[in-house]
JSON list of C-alpha atoms and ligand atoms in Angstrom, two decimals:
[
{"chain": "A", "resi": 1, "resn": "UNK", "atom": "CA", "xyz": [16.48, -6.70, -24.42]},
{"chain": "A", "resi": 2, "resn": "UNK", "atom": "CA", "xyz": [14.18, -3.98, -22.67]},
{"chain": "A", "resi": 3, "resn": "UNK", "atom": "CA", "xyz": [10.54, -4.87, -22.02]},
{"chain": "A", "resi": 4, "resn": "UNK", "atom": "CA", "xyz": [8.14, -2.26, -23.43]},
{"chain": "A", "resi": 5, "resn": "UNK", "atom": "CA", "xyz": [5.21, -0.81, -21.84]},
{"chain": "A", "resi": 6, "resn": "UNK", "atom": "CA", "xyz": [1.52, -0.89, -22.50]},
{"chain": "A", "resi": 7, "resn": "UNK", "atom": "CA", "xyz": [-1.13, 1.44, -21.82]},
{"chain": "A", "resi": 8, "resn": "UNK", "atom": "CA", "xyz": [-3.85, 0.50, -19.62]},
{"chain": "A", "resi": 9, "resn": "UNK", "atom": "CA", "xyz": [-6.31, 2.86, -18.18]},
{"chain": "A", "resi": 10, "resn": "UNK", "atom": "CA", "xyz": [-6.52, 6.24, -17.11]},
{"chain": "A", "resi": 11, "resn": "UNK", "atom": "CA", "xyz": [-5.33, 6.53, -13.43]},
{"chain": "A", "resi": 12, "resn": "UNK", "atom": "CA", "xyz": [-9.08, 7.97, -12.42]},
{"chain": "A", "resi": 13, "resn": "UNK", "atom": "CA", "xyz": [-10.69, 4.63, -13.45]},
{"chain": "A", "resi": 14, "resn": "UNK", "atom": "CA", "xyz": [-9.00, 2.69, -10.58]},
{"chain": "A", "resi": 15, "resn": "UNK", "atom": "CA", "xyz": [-10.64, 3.82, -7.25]},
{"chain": "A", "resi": 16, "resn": "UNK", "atom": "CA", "xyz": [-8.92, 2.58, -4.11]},
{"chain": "A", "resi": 17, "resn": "UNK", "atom": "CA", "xyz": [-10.54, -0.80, -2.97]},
{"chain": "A", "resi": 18, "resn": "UNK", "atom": "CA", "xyz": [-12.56, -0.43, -5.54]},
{"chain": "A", "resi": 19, "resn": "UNK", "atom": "CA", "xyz": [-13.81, -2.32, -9.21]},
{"chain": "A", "resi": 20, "resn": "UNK", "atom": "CA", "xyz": [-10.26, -3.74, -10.90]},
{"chain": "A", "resi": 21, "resn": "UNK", "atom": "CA", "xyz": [-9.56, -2.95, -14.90]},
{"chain": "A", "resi": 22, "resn": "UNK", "atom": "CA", "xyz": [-8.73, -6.40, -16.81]},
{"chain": "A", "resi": 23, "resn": "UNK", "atom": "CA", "xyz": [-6.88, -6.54, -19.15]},
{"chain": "A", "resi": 24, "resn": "UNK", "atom": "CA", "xyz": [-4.45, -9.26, -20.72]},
{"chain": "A", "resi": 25, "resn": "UNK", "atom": "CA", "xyz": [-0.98, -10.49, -20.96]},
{"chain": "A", "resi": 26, "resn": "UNK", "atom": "CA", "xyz": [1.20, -13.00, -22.93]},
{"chain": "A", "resi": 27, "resn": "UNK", "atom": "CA", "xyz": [2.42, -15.73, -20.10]},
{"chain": "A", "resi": 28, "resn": "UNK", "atom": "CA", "xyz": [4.44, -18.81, -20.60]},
{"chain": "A", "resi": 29, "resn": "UNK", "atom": "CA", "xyz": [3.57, -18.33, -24.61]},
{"chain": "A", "resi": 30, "resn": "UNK", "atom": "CA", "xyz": [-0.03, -17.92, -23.99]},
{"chain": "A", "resi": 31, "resn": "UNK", "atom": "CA", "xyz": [-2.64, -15.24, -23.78]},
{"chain": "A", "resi": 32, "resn": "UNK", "atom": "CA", "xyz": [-3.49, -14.51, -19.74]},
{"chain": "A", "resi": 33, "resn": "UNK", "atom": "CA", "xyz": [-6.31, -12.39, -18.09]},
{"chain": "A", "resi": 34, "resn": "UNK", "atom": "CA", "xyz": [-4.68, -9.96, -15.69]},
{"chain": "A", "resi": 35, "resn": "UNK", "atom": "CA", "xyz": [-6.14, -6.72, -13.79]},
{"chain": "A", "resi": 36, "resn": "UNK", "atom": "CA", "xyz": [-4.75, -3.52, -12.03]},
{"chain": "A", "resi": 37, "resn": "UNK", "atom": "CA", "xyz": [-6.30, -2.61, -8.48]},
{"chain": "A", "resi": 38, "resn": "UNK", "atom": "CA", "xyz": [-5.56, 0.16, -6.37]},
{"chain": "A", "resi": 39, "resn": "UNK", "atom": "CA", "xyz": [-5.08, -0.33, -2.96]},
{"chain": "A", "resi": 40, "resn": "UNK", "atom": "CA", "xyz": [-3.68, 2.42, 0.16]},
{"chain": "A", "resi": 41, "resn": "UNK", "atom": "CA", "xyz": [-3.27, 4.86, -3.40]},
{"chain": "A", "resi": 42, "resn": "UNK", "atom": "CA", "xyz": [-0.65, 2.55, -5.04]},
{"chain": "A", "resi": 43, "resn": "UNK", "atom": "CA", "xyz": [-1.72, 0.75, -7.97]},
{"chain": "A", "resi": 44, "resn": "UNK", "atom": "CA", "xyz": [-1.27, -3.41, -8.24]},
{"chain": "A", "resi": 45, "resn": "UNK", "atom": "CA", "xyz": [-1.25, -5.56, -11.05]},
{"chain": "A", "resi": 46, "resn": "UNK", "atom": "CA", "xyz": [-2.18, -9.32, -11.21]},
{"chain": "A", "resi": 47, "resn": "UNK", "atom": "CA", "xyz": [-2.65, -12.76, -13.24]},
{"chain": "A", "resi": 48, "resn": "UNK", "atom": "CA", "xyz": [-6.02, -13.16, -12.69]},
{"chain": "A", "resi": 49, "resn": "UNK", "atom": "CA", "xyz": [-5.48, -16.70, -11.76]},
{"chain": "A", "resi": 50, "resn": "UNK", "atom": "CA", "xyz": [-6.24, -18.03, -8.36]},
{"chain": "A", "resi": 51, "resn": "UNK", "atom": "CA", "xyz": [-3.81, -20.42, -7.01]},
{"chain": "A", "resi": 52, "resn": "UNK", "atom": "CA", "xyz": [-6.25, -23.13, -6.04]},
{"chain": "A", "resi": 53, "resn": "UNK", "atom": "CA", "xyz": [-7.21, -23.92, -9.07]},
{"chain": "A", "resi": 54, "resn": "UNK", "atom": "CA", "xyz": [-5.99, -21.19, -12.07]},
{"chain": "A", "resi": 55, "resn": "UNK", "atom": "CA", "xyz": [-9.31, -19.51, -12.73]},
{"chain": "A", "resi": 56, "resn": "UNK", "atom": "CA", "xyz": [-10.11, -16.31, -12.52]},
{"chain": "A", "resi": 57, "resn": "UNK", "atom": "CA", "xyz": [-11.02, -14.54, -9.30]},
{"chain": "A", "resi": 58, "resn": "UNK", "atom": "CA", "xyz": [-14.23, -11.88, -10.15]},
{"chain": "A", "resi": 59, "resn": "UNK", "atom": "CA", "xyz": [-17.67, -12.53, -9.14]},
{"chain": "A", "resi": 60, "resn": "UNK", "atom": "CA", "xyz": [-18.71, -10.07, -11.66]},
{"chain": "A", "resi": 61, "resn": "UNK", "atom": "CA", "xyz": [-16.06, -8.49, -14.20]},
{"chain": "A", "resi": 62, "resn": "UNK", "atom": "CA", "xyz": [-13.61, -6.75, -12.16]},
{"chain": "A", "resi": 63, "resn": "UNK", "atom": "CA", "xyz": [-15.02, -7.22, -8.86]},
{"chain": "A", "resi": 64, "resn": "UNK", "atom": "CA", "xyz": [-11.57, -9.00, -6.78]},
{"chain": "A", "resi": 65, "resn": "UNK", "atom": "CA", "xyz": [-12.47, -7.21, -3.53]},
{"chain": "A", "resi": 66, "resn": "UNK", "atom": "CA", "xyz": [-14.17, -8.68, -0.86]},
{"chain": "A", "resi": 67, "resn": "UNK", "atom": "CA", "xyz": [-17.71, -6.85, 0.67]},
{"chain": "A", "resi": 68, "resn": "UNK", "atom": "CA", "xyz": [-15.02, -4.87, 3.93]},
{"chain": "A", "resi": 69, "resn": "UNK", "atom": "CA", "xyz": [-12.55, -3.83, 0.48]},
{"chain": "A", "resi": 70, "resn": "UNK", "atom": "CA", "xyz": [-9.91, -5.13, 2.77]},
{"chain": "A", "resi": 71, "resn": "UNK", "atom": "CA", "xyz": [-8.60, -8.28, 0.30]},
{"chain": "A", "resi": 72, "resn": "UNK", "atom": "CA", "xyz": [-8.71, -9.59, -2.83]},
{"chain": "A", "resi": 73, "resn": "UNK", "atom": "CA", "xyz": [-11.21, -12.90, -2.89]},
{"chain": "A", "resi": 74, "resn": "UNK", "atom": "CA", "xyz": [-11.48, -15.71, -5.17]},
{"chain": "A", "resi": 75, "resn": "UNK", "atom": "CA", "xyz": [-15.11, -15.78, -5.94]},
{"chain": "A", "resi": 76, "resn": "UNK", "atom": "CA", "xyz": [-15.03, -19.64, -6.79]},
{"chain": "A", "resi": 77, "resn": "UNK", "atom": "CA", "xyz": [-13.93, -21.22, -3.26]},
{"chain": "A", "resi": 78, "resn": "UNK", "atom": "CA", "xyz": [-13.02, -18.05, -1.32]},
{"chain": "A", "resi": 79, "resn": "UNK", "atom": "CA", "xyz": [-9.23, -18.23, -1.58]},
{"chain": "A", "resi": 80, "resn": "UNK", "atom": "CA", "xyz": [-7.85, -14.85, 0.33]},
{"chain": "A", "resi": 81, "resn": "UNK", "atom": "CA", "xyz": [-5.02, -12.40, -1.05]},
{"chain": "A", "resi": 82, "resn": "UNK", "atom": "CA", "xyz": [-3.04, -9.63, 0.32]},
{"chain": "A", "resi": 83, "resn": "UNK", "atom": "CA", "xyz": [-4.07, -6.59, -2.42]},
{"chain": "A", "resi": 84, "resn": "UNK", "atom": "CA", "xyz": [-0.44, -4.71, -2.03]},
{"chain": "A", "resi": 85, "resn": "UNK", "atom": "CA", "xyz": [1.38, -8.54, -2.28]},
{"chain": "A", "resi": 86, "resn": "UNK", "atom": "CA", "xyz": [-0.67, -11.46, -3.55]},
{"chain": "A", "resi": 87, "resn": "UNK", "atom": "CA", "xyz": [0.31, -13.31, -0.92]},
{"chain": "A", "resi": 88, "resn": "UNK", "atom": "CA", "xyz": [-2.24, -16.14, 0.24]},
{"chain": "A", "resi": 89, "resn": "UNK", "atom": "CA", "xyz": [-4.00, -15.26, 3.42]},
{"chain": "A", "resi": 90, "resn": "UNK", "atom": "CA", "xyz": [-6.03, -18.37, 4.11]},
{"chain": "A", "resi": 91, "resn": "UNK", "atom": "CA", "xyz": [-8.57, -20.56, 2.23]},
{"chain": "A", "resi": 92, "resn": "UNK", "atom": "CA", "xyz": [-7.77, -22.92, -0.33]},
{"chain": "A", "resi": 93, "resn": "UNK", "atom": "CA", "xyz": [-5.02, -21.21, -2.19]},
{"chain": "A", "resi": 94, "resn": "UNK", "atom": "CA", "xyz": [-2.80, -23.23, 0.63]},
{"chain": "A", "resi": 95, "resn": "UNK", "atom": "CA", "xyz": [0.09, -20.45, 0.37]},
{"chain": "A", "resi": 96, "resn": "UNK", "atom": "CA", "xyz": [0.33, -20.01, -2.97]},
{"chain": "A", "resi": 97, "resn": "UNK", "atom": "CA", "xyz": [0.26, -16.37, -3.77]},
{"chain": "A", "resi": 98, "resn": "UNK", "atom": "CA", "xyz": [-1.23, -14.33, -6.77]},
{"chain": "A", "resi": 99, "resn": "UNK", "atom": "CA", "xyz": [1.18, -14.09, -9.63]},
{"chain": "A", "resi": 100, "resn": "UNK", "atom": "CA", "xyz": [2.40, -10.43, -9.35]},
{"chain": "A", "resi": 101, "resn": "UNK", "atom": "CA", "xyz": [2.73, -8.30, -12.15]},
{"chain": "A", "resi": 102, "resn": "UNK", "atom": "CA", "xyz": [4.94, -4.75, -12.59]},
{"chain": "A", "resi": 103, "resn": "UNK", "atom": "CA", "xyz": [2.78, -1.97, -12.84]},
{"chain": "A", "resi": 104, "resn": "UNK", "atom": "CA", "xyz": [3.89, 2.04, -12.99]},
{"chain": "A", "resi": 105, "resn": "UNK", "atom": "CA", "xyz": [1.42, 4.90, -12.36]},
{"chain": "A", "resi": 106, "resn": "UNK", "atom": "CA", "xyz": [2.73, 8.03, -14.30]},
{"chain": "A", "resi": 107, "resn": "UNK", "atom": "CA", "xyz": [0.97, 10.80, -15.93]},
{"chain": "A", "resi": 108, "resn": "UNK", "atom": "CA", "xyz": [-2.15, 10.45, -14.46]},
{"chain": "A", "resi": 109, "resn": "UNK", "atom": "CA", "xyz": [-2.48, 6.94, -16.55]},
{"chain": "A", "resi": 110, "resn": "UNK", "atom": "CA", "xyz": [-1.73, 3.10, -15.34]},
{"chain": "A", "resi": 111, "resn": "UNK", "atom": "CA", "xyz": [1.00, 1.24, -17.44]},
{"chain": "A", "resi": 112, "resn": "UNK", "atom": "CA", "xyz": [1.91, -2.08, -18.24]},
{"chain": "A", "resi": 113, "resn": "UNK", "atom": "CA", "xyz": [5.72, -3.08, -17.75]},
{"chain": "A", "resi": 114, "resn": "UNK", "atom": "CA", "xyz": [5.95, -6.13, -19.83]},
{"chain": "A", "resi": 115, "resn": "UNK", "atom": "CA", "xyz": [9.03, -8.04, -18.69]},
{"chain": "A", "resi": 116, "resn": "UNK", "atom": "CA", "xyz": [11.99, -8.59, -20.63]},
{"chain": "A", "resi": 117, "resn": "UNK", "atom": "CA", "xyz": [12.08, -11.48, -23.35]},
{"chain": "A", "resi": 118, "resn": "UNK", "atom": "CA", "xyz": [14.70, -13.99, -22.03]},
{"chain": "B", "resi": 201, "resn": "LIG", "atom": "S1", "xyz": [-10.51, -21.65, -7.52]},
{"chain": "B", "resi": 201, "resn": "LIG", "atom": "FE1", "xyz": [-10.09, -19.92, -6.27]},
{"chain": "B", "resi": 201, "resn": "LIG", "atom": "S2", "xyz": [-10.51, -20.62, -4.29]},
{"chain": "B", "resi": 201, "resn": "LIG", "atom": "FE2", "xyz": [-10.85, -22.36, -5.51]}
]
């Protein structure tokens, strides 16, 4: 069966490198923070869970980038991220990447593509 889509923000709310929109997702039966980013104009959607040690990786609410904008940060231990890929760039995430999620820009609004139910 299809997965739906959900509404998440206006495409204006997500400013390249800039503050990330949370928002949250059912994973593995349970109720996970995510956020969108946008990055080089595309838009990129997350589990906001670091893979070091599953917490979330703001310093403030929606702030994922580091102080250059150039990758995502946990704010906990300093684990590094690749904003178009999640994939670990040093620190203690030890290669363990972000858990990506599907995002489509369309309309001039940010959606949700919530996979399909197995
Ligand atoms: S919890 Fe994210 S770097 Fe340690």
């Amino acid at each position: 069966m299809a997965g739906s889509e959900r509404l998440i923000c206006a495409a204006a709310e997500l400013a390249d490198r800039g503050k990330a929109v949370r928002f949250e997702v059912e994973h593995c039966g349970e109720t996970a923070a995510a956020f969108v980013i946008r990055f080089g104009g595309a838009v990129y959607g997350y589990l906001n869970r670091c893979g070091h040690r599953s917490i979330e990786l703001d310093w403030r609410e929606g702030e994922v980038f580091d102080s250059e904008g150039r990758n995502l940060i946990c704010s906990m231990h300093g684990a590094s991220y690749a904003p178009a890929s999640g994939r670990c760039l040093g620190g203690p995430c030890a290669g363990t990447p972000l858990r990506r999620l599907r995002i489509e820009e369309r309309g001039g609004y940010v959606y949700y593509m919530e996979p399909e139910d197995d």
